[in-house]
Coordinates of C-alpha atoms in Angstrom, one line a residue:
M1 CA 20.3 13.6 40.4
I2 CA 16.5 13.2 40.5
K3 CA 15.2 12.0 43.8
L4 CA 14.1 8.3 43.9
P5 CA 10.3 8.1 44.0
K6 CA 8.9 7.5 47.5
W7 CA 5.9 5.3 47.5
D8 CA 3.1 6.7 49.7
Q9 CA 0.0 4.5 49.6
T10 CA -2.2 7.2 51.2
L11 CA -1.3 9.6 48.4
I12 CA -1.8 6.9 45.8
N13 CA -5.3 6.3 47.1
K14 CA -6.0 10.0 47.1
Y15 CA -4.4 11.2 43.9
N16 CA -4.4 8.3 41.4
V17 CA -6.8 10.1 39.0
S18 CA -6.8 10.5 35.2
G19 CA -4.9 13.2 33.4
P20 CA -2.9 14.1 30.3
R21 CA 0.6 12.8 29.6
Y22 CA 1.8 16.3 28.4
T23 CA 3.7 15.2 25.3
S24 CA 2.6 18.7 24.3
Y25 CA 0.8 21.7 25.8
P26 CA -1.8 22.3 24.9
T27 CA -2.5 18.6 24.3
A28 CA -3.6 17.2 20.9
L29 CA -7.2 17.3 22.2
S30 CA -7.2 21.0 21.6
L31 CA -6.6 20.6 17.9
T32 CA -9.4 21.8 15.6
E33 CA -10.3 21.2 12.0
G34 CA -9.6 23.6 9.1
Y35 CA -5.8 23.7 9.0
Q36 CA -3.9 23.3 5.8
Q37 CA -0.6 23.9 4.0
Q38 CA -0.6 27.6 4.5
D39 CA -0.5 27.0 8.3
L40 CA 2.7 24.9 7.8
L41 CA 4.3 27.7 5.8
S42 CA 3.4 30.3 8.4
A43 CA 4.8 28.0 11.2
I44 CA 8.1 27.6 9.4
E45 CA 8.4 31.4 8.8
S46 CA 7.8 32.2 12.4
S47 CA 10.0 29.4 13.9
N48 CA 13.4 30.3 15.4
S49 CA 14.8 26.8 14.8
R50 CA 16.5 25.4 11.8
A51 CA 17.1 22.0 13.4
L52 CA 14.6 19.2 12.5
S53 CA 13.3 16.0 14.1
L54 CA 11.4 13.9 11.6
Y55 CA 8.7 11.3 12.4
I56 CA 7.4 8.8 9.9
H57 CA 4.2 6.8 10.7
I58 CA 4.0 3.3 9.3
P59 CA 0.4 2.2 10.2
F60 CA 0.5 -1.5 9.2
C61 CA 0.6 -4.5 11.5
S62 CA 0.2 -8.2 10.4
Q63 CA -1.6 -9.1 13.6
L64 CA -4.0 -7.3 16.1
C65 CA -2.7 -6.8 19.6
Y66 CA -5.8 -6.5 21.8
Y67 CA -4.4 -3.8 24.1
C68 CA -3.4 -1.5 21.3
G69 CA -4.8 2.1 21.0
C70 CA -2.4 3.2 18.2
N71 CA -3.4 4.2 14.7
K72 CA -2.9 1.0 12.8
I73 CA -4.2 -1.1 9.9
I74 CA -4.2 -4.9 10.3
T75 CA -3.2 -6.6 7.0
R76 CA -1.0 -9.4 5.6
H77 CA -1.0 -7.8 2.1
Q78 CA 2.5 -6.5 1.6
S79 CA 1.4 -4.6 -1.5
K80 CA -0.5 -2.2 0.7
A81 CA 2.8 -0.9 2.0
D82 CA 3.9 -0.2 -1.6
T83 CA 0.8 1.9 -2.1
Y84 CA 1.4 3.7 1.1
L85 CA 5.0 4.5 0.2
D86 CA 3.8 5.9 -3.2
F87 CA 1.6 8.4 -1.3
L88 CA 4.3 9.1 1.3
A89 CA 6.7 9.8 -1.5
K90 CA 4.3 12.5 -2.8
E91 CA 4.0 14.0 0.7
I92 CA 7.8 14.0 1.2
A93 CA 8.4 15.6 -2.2
A94 CA 5.9 18.4 -1.3
Q95 CA 6.9 19.1 2.2
A96 CA 10.7 18.5 2.3
P97 CA 11.6 21.5 0.1
L98 CA 10.1 23.7 2.8
F99 CA 12.8 22.4 5.2
K100 CA 15.8 22.9 2.9
D101 CA 17.4 25.2 5.4
Y102 CA 17.0 22.7 8.2
T103 CA 19.5 20.2 9.4
L104 CA 18.0 16.8 10.3
E105 CA 19.1 15.9 13.9
Q106 CA 16.7 13.0 14.4
L107 CA 14.7 10.5 12.4
H108 CA 12.2 8.2 14.0
L109 CA 9.9 5.5 12.4
G110 CA 6.9 4.6 14.5
G111 CA 3.6 2.8 14.0
G112 CA 1.8 0.5 13.7
T113 CA 4.8 -1.7 13.0
P114 CA 7.6 0.0 10.9
T115 CA 9.3 -3.4 10.5
F116 CA 6.2 -4.5 8.6
L117 CA 8.1 -3.1 5.6
T118 CA 10.4 -5.5 3.8
T119 CA 14.1 -4.7 3.4
Q120 CA 13.4 -3.4 -0.1
Q121 CA 10.5 -1.2 1.0
M122 CA 12.6 0.1 4.0
S123 CA 15.5 0.9 1.6
R124 CA 13.2 2.7 -0.7
L125 CA 11.9 4.9 2.1
V126 CA 15.3 5.7 3.5
K127 CA 16.7 6.6 0.1
L128 CA 13.6 8.9 -0.4
L129 CA 14.3 10.7 2.9
E130 CA 18.1 11.0 2.3
L131 CA 17.3 12.5 -1.1
H132 CA 15.0 15.2 0.3
F133 CA 16.3 16.0 3.8
N134 CA 19.7 17.3 5.1
F135 CA 21.1 14.3 7.0
T136 CA 24.5 14.5 8.7
D137 CA 26.8 11.9 10.1
A138 CA 25.4 12.8 13.5
T139 CA 21.7 12.3 12.6
E140 CA 20.1 9.9 15.0
R141 CA 18.0 7.2 13.2
G142 CA 15.6 5.3 15.4
I143 CA 13.0 2.7 14.7
E144 CA 10.3 0.8 16.7
I145 CA 10.5 -2.9 16.3
D146 CA 8.0 -5.7 16.9
P147 CA 10.4 -8.7 17.6
R148 CA 7.8 -11.1 16.1
S149 CA 7.7 -9.3 12.7
L150 CA 11.4 -8.9 12.1
A151 CA 12.6 -10.8 9.0
D152 CA 15.9 -12.7 9.1
N153 CA 18.9 -10.4 9.0
M154 CA 16.6 -7.3 9.2
L155 CA 18.6 -5.8 12.0
V156 CA 21.7 -6.1 9.8
D157 CA 19.8 -4.4 7.0
L158 CA 18.6 -1.6 9.3
S159 CA 22.2 -1.1 10.5
N160 CA 23.4 -0.9 6.9
L161 CA 20.7 1.7 6.2
G162 CA 22.1 3.9 8.9
F163 CA 19.7 3.2 11.8
N164 CA 21.5 3.5 15.1
R165 CA 18.7 3.3 17.7
V166 CA 16.1 0.6 18.2
S167 CA 13.1 0.3 20.4
F168 CA 11.8 -3.2 21.0
G169 CA 8.1 -3.6 21.8
I170 CA 8.3 -6.5 24.3
Q171 CA 5.3 -5.7 26.7
D172 CA 5.7 -8.9 28.7
F173 CA 7.7 -12.2 28.7
N174 CA 4.9 -14.3 30.2
D175 CA 3.4 -16.8 27.7
E176 CA -0.2 -16.7 29.2
V177 CA -0.2 -12.9 29.1
Q178 CA 1.0 -12.8 25.6
L179 CA -1.7 -15.2 24.4
A180 CA -4.4 -13.2 26.3
V181 CA -3.5 -10.1 24.2
N182 CA -2.9 -12.0 21.0
R183 CA 0.8 -11.3 20.9
P184 CA 2.7 -14.6 21.4
Q185 CA 6.4 -14.2 21.1
N186 CA 9.4 -16.3 21.9
A187 CA 11.5 -14.9 24.8
D188 CA 14.7 -16.4 23.5
T189 CA 14.1 -14.7 20.1
V190 CA 13.8 -11.3 21.9
K191 CA 17.0 -11.9 23.8
Q192 CA 18.9 -12.9 20.7
L193 CA 17.7 -9.7 18.9
I194 CA 18.8 -7.4 21.7
T195 CA 22.2 -9.2 21.9
Q196 CA 22.5 -8.9 18.1
A197 CA 21.6 -5.2 18.2
R198 CA 24.3 -4.6 20.7
E199 CA 26.8 -6.5 18.7
L200 CA 25.9 -4.5 15.6
G201 CA 26.7 -1.3 17.5
F202 CA 23.3 0.3 17.9
K203 CA 23.9 3.3 20.1
S204 CA 20.7 3.0 22.1
I205 CA 18.4 0.0 22.8
N206 CA 15.0 0.8 24.3
A207 CA 12.4 -1.7 25.6
D208 CA 8.7 -1.0 25.9
M209 CA 6.8 -2.9 28.6
I210 CA 3.2 -2.7 29.8
Y211 CA 1.7 -3.4 33.2
G212 CA -2.0 -4.0 33.9
L213 CA -2.5 -6.5 31.0
P214 CA -4.9 -9.4 31.4
L215 CA -3.6 -12.4 33.5
Q216 CA -0.6 -10.4 34.8
T217 CA 0.1 -10.7 38.5
P218 CA 2.6 -8.9 40.6
Q219 CA 4.8 -12.0 40.7
S220 CA 4.6 -12.7 37.0
F221 CA 5.4 -9.1 36.1
K222 CA 8.3 -9.0 38.6
Q223 CA 9.7 -12.0 36.8
T224 CA 9.3 -10.3 33.5
I225 CA 11.2 -7.3 34.7
E226 CA 13.9 -9.6 36.1
Q227 CA 14.3 -11.1 32.6
L228 CA 14.4 -7.7 31.0
L229 CA 17.1 -6.5 33.4
E230 CA 19.3 -9.4 32.4
L231 CA 19.3 -8.0 28.9
S232 CA 20.4 -4.5 30.2
P233 CA 18.7 -2.2 27.7
D234 CA 19.8 1.4 27.8
R235 CA 16.3 2.8 28.3
V236 CA 13.0 1.2 29.5
S237 CA 9.4 2.5 29.2
V238 CA 6.9 0.7 31.5
F239 CA 3.5 1.9 30.4
N240 CA 0.3 1.7 32.3
Y241 CA -2.3 -0.1 30.3
A242 CA -5.4 2.0 30.0
H243 CA -8.5 -0.1 29.4
L244 CA -10.8 2.0 27.2
P245 CA -12.9 -0.5 25.3
E246 CA -15.5 2.1 24.4
R247 CA -12.8 4.0 22.6
F248 CA -10.6 1.2 21.1
A249 CA -12.5 -1.7 19.5
A250 CA -9.6 -4.1 19.9
Q251 CA -9.8 -3.9 23.7
R252 CA -13.3 -5.3 23.6
K253 CA -11.7 -8.7 23.1
I254 CA -10.1 -8.5 26.6
K255 CA -12.3 -9.9 29.4
D256 CA -12.7 -7.5 32.3
A257 CA -12.4 -10.5 34.6
D258 CA -8.9 -11.2 33.4
L259 CA -7.6 -7.7 34.2
P260 CA -5.5 -7.4 37.4
S261 CA -7.1 -5.5 40.3
A262 CA -6.3 -1.9 40.9
H263 CA -4.2 -3.0 43.9
N264 CA -2.3 -5.6 42.0
K265 CA -1.7 -3.1 39.2
L266 CA -0.2 -0.6 41.6
T267 CA 1.9 -3.3 43.2
M268 CA 3.4 -4.1 39.7
F269 CA 4.5 -0.5 39.3
K270 CA 5.8 -0.3 42.8
N271 CA 7.9 -3.5 42.3
T272 CA 9.1 -2.2 38.9
L273 CA 10.3 1.1 40.5
E274 CA 12.3 -0.8 43.1
Q275 CA 13.7 -3.3 40.6
M276 CA 14.7 -0.6 38.0
T277 CA 16.3 1.8 40.5
Q278 CA 18.1 -1.0 42.3
A279 CA 19.5 -2.1 39.0
G280 CA 21.1 1.4 38.4
Y281 CA 18.4 3.0 36.2
Q282 CA 17.4 6.6 36.8
F283 CA 13.7 7.3 37.0
I284 CA 13.2 9.9 34.3
G285 CA 9.6 10.5 35.0
M286 CA 6.1 8.9 34.8
D287 CA 7.0 5.5 33.2
H288 CA 10.5 6.1 31.8
F289 CA 13.8 4.8 33.1
A290 CA 17.3 5.2 31.7
K291 CA 20.8 4.1 32.7
V292 CA 22.5 6.8 34.6
N293 CA 25.1 7.3 31.8
N294 CA 22.4 7.4 29.1
E295 CA 22.0 10.8 27.4
L296 CA 18.4 11.1 28.8
A297 CA 19.6 10.9 32.4
V298 CA 22.6 13.1 31.7
A299 CA 20.4 15.7 30.1
Q300 CA 17.9 15.6 33.0
N301 CA 20.7 16.0 35.5
A302 CA 22.0 19.0 33.6
G303 CA 18.6 20.6 33.4
Q304 CA 18.5 20.1 29.6
L305 CA 15.8 17.5 29.1
H306 CA 12.8 18.2 26.9
R307 CA 9.5 16.5 26.0
N308 CA 7.5 16.4 22.8
F309 CA 5.1 14.1 20.9
Q310 CA 7.9 11.4 20.8
G311 CA 8.2 11.5 24.6
Y312 CA 11.3 12.6 26.5
T313 CA 14.1 13.8 24.3
T314 CA 17.4 15.6 24.2
H315 CA 16.4 17.4 21.0
G316 CA 14.3 20.2 22.4
N317 CA 15.7 22.7 20.0
C318 CA 14.2 20.9 17.0
D319 CA 11.1 21.6 15.1
L320 CA 9.2 18.3 14.7
L321 CA 7.8 17.3 11.3
G322 CA 5.4 14.3 11.2
L323 CA 4.8 12.6 7.8
G324 CA 2.3 9.8 7.0
V325 CA -1.2 9.1 8.2
S326 CA -2.2 10.6 11.6
S327 CA 1.3 12.1 12.2
I328 CA 1.6 15.3 14.3
S329 CA 4.1 18.2 13.7
Q330 CA 5.1 20.9 16.1
I331 CA 6.8 23.7 14.4
G332 CA 7.4 27.0 16.1
T333 CA 4.2 27.8 17.9
A334 CA 2.0 25.7 15.7
I335 CA 0.8 22.1 16.1
L336 CA -0.5 20.4 13.0
Q337 CA -1.9 16.9 12.4
N338 CA -2.4 14.9 9.2
Q339 CA -5.6 13.0 8.3
K340 CA -6.1 10.1 10.7
E341 CA -7.8 7.6 8.3
L342 CA -5.8 6.1 5.5
K343 CA -8.4 6.7 2.8
H344 CA -8.7 10.4 3.8
Y345 CA -4.9 10.7 3.9
Y346 CA -4.6 9.3 0.4
H347 CA -7.3 11.6 -0.8
S348 CA -5.7 14.7 0.7
V349 CA -2.2 13.9 -0.6
E350 CA -3.7 13.3 -4.1
T351 CA -6.0 16.4 -4.2
Q352 CA -4.0 18.9 -2.2
S353 CA -0.6 18.7 -3.8
G354 CA 0.9 16.4 -1.3
C355 CA -0.5 18.0 1.8
A356 CA -2.5 15.9 4.3
I357 CA -2.8 18.4 7.1
T358 CA -6.3 18.7 8.5
K359 CA -6.2 19.7 12.2
G360 CA -4.1 22.1 14.2
M361 CA -3.8 25.1 16.5
H362 CA -1.6 28.1 16.9
L363 CA -0.3 28.5 20.4
S364 CA -1.2 31.8 22.1
A365 CA 1.3 33.7 24.1
D366 CA -0.2 32.2 27.3
D367 CA 0.1 28.7 25.8
V368 CA 3.8 29.2 25.2
I369 CA 4.4 30.4 28.7
R370 CA 2.4 27.6 30.3
A371 CA 4.0 25.0 28.0
D372 CA 7.4 26.2 29.3
A373 CA 6.3 25.9 32.9
I374 CA 4.9 22.4 32.4
K375 CA 8.0 21.2 30.4
Q376 CA 10.3 22.3 33.2
L377 CA 8.3 20.6 35.9
I378 CA 7.7 17.3 33.9
C379 CA 11.4 17.1 32.8
Q380 CA 13.3 18.5 35.8
F381 CA 10.8 18.2 38.7
E382 CA 11.6 21.8 39.6
L383 CA 11.0 25.4 38.4
D384 CA 12.9 28.5 39.3
M385 CA 10.2 31.1 39.5
E386 CA 12.6 34.1 39.5
A387 CA 14.5 32.9 36.4
F388 CA 11.1 32.1 34.7
S389 CA 9.8 35.5 35.5
A390 CA 12.9 37.1 33.9
K391 CA 12.7 34.9 30.9
H392 CA 9.1 35.7 30.1
A393 CA 9.0 39.2 31.5
L394 CA 6.2 38.5 34.0
N395 CA 5.4 38.4 37.7
F396 CA 5.2 34.6 38.4
N397 CA 3.0 34.9 41.5
H398 CA 0.6 37.2 39.8
Y399 CA 0.5 35.4 36.4
F400 CA 0.1 31.9 37.9
A401 CA -2.1 32.9 40.9
D402 CA -4.7 30.3 40.0
A403 CA -2.0 27.6 39.6
L404 CA -0.4 28.4 42.9
T405 CA -3.8 28.2 44.6
A406 CA -4.5 24.8 42.9
I407 CA -1.1 23.5 44.0
E408 CA -1.7 24.3 47.7
P409 CA -3.2 20.9 48.6
L410 CA -0.3 19.2 47.0
I411 CA 2.1 21.3 49.1
A412 CA 0.0 20.4 52.2
D413 CA 0.4 16.7 51.4
G414 CA 4.2 17.0 51.0
M415 CA 4.3 16.5 47.3
V416 CA 5.6 19.9 46.4
T417 CA 7.6 22.6 48.2
I418 CA 8.0 26.3 47.3
E419 CA 11.1 27.8 49.0
N420 CA 13.4 30.6 47.9
N421 CA 11.5 31.1 44.6
M422 CA 11.9 27.5 43.7
I423 CA 9.0 25.1 43.0
S424 CA 10.4 21.6 43.8
V425 CA 8.7 18.2 43.4
T426 CA 9.5 16.0 46.4
A427 CA 10.3 12.3 46.4
R428 CA 6.7 11.7 47.5
G429 CA 5.4 13.8 44.7
N430 CA 7.3 12.9 41.5
L431 CA 5.0 9.9 40.8
F432 CA 2.3 12.5 40.5
I433 CA 4.0 14.9 38.2
R434 CA 1.1 14.8 35.8
I435 CA -1.3 16.1 38.5
I436 CA 1.2 18.8 39.4
C437 CA 1.4 19.9 35.8
M438 CA -2.4 19.9 35.6
C439 CA -2.4 22.8 38.0
F440 CA -0.9 25.0 35.3
D441 CA -3.2 23.7 32.5
A442 CA -5.7 26.4 31.3
H443 CA -7.4 24.1 28.8
L444 CA -7.9 21.1 31.1
Q445 CA -11.4 21.5 32.3
K446 CA -12.9 21.5 28.8
Q447 CA -10.9 18.4 27.9
L448 CA -11.8 16.5 31.1
N449 CA -15.4 17.0 30.1
A450 CA -14.8 15.7 26.6
T451 CA -12.6 12.6 27.0
R452 CA -11.1 10.1 29.3
F453 CA -7.4 10.1 30.1
S454 CA -5.3 7.2 31.5
R455 CA -4.7 7.2 35.2
V456 CA -1.5 8.9 36.3
I457 CA -0.1 5.7 37.8

C-alpha cells in the first residue's frame, strides 16, 4: 500500500516549483519537425508489442471554457464534425492495416468534447474502428464526457456502442465558479448522469475536478469534494489549474484578481487529500485517486502500474496509436505527433495518403533507461537499484551519478531514502514526485529554458 501523503508546509514552501508531468520521457517538448509515415513503419517493425491502445481526438466544443488549455475548436455547426469524420476515416483506413497483427486492448476518445458528436456520428466512428481494428470482448472502451453536452439517452447509446468506461468533466459544483469560467452546469444533472452510468453497468466512472479556479475558496471547494464523494466515483483526478494566459488565449478572460491566493490554493489540495483518503481512496500520485479495489490501485500495489500520454494506466504493455488532429502516438521507442491545427491536419491527410504525422523523436538507449527509472518512481514511489542494474546491464551508481547527486538535498529533507539498494519516496516526499523524477531527466534544462510548466502542487 502506498504511504498516505504527509503535508509538510516547510517543504511545500521550498519545493513547490514548476516541472513536467512525465506522461512520457522524454516529454513531448522534445519532439521535432520532419517526421512522417516511414517513421511510423519503422517504429512498428522495431516494437516488441502486439497489443494496442487507441486514442481518438475529437477537437470540437460548443462553448469555450476559459480555463482550458486543450486542443479544441469552438463551434455550434454539427456539420464540421461530419467533415472531420471524413478525414478521420481516411487516416484510419491508411494507418489501421499497419496494426493488423495487433489486438486492441483499449480505446479512448478525448477532446475537445467527444460527446459533441451526435449518436449517428458516434455510431459511424465506432463502426469505422470496429471494421479496421481487432477488438475483443475484453477491449476497454472509454470516453470523456462533458455533462452539459450530453444529448438525451446518449449514455444509453454509448453503452449500446460498447463503451464501458466514462470520465465526467465536472471541475466544480459551485455556481459562481462555473459562471466565472463560462461553464455553468446543473449539479443535479451531473448526479443523475453518474447514477445512470452506474445503473447501465459502466465498469469505471471517473470524475475530473480542478482546484485553483477563479472565485474558488478552500471552503467552497471542500463542499464540492463532499458533493463528489456522495456520488462515489471509482477514480478521481483533481488537477491543479495552471494560469498561463500568455500561452492560452481563453485564459485571458479570467481576471487575475479572481484567482485564489497561493496559500488558499494549497489549502484546497491539502483538504482534498484529507477528504479523499478518509473516504477510502488511494492516492495514486500527483493528482489522481482511486478506490482501493479499483484496478489502478491494485496495479500500483502489485508494482504493475504504468504511465503514458493518457495518464496512469494498467496497459503498459501496449503501443499507443493516436489518431486525429494533434494526437500523439508512442510505439516502441518512437514518439510521433499529428498536425496540431485542423487545416494542416486536413491538408496532410489529403496530400500524404492519410498520414498526418509531422513531429516526433526516436528514443536513444539512454532515453529508454531513464524513462524506465522515471516510470518506476512516478508509479510505484520506489526503485530497486540492484534489479534495475541487472535489467539494463549497467552499474546504477555510476550510470546515474549525476541524478544521485541531484537527489541528495531531497534525501537531506526527508523526502527520499536510499537503503539496501532501494530508492524509496517517503510520505513527506510523494507530493513532490515530479521533482524527484526531474533529478533523472537529461533533457530538462533545455526545456526549462524554453517553456513554462505547471507547479508540482
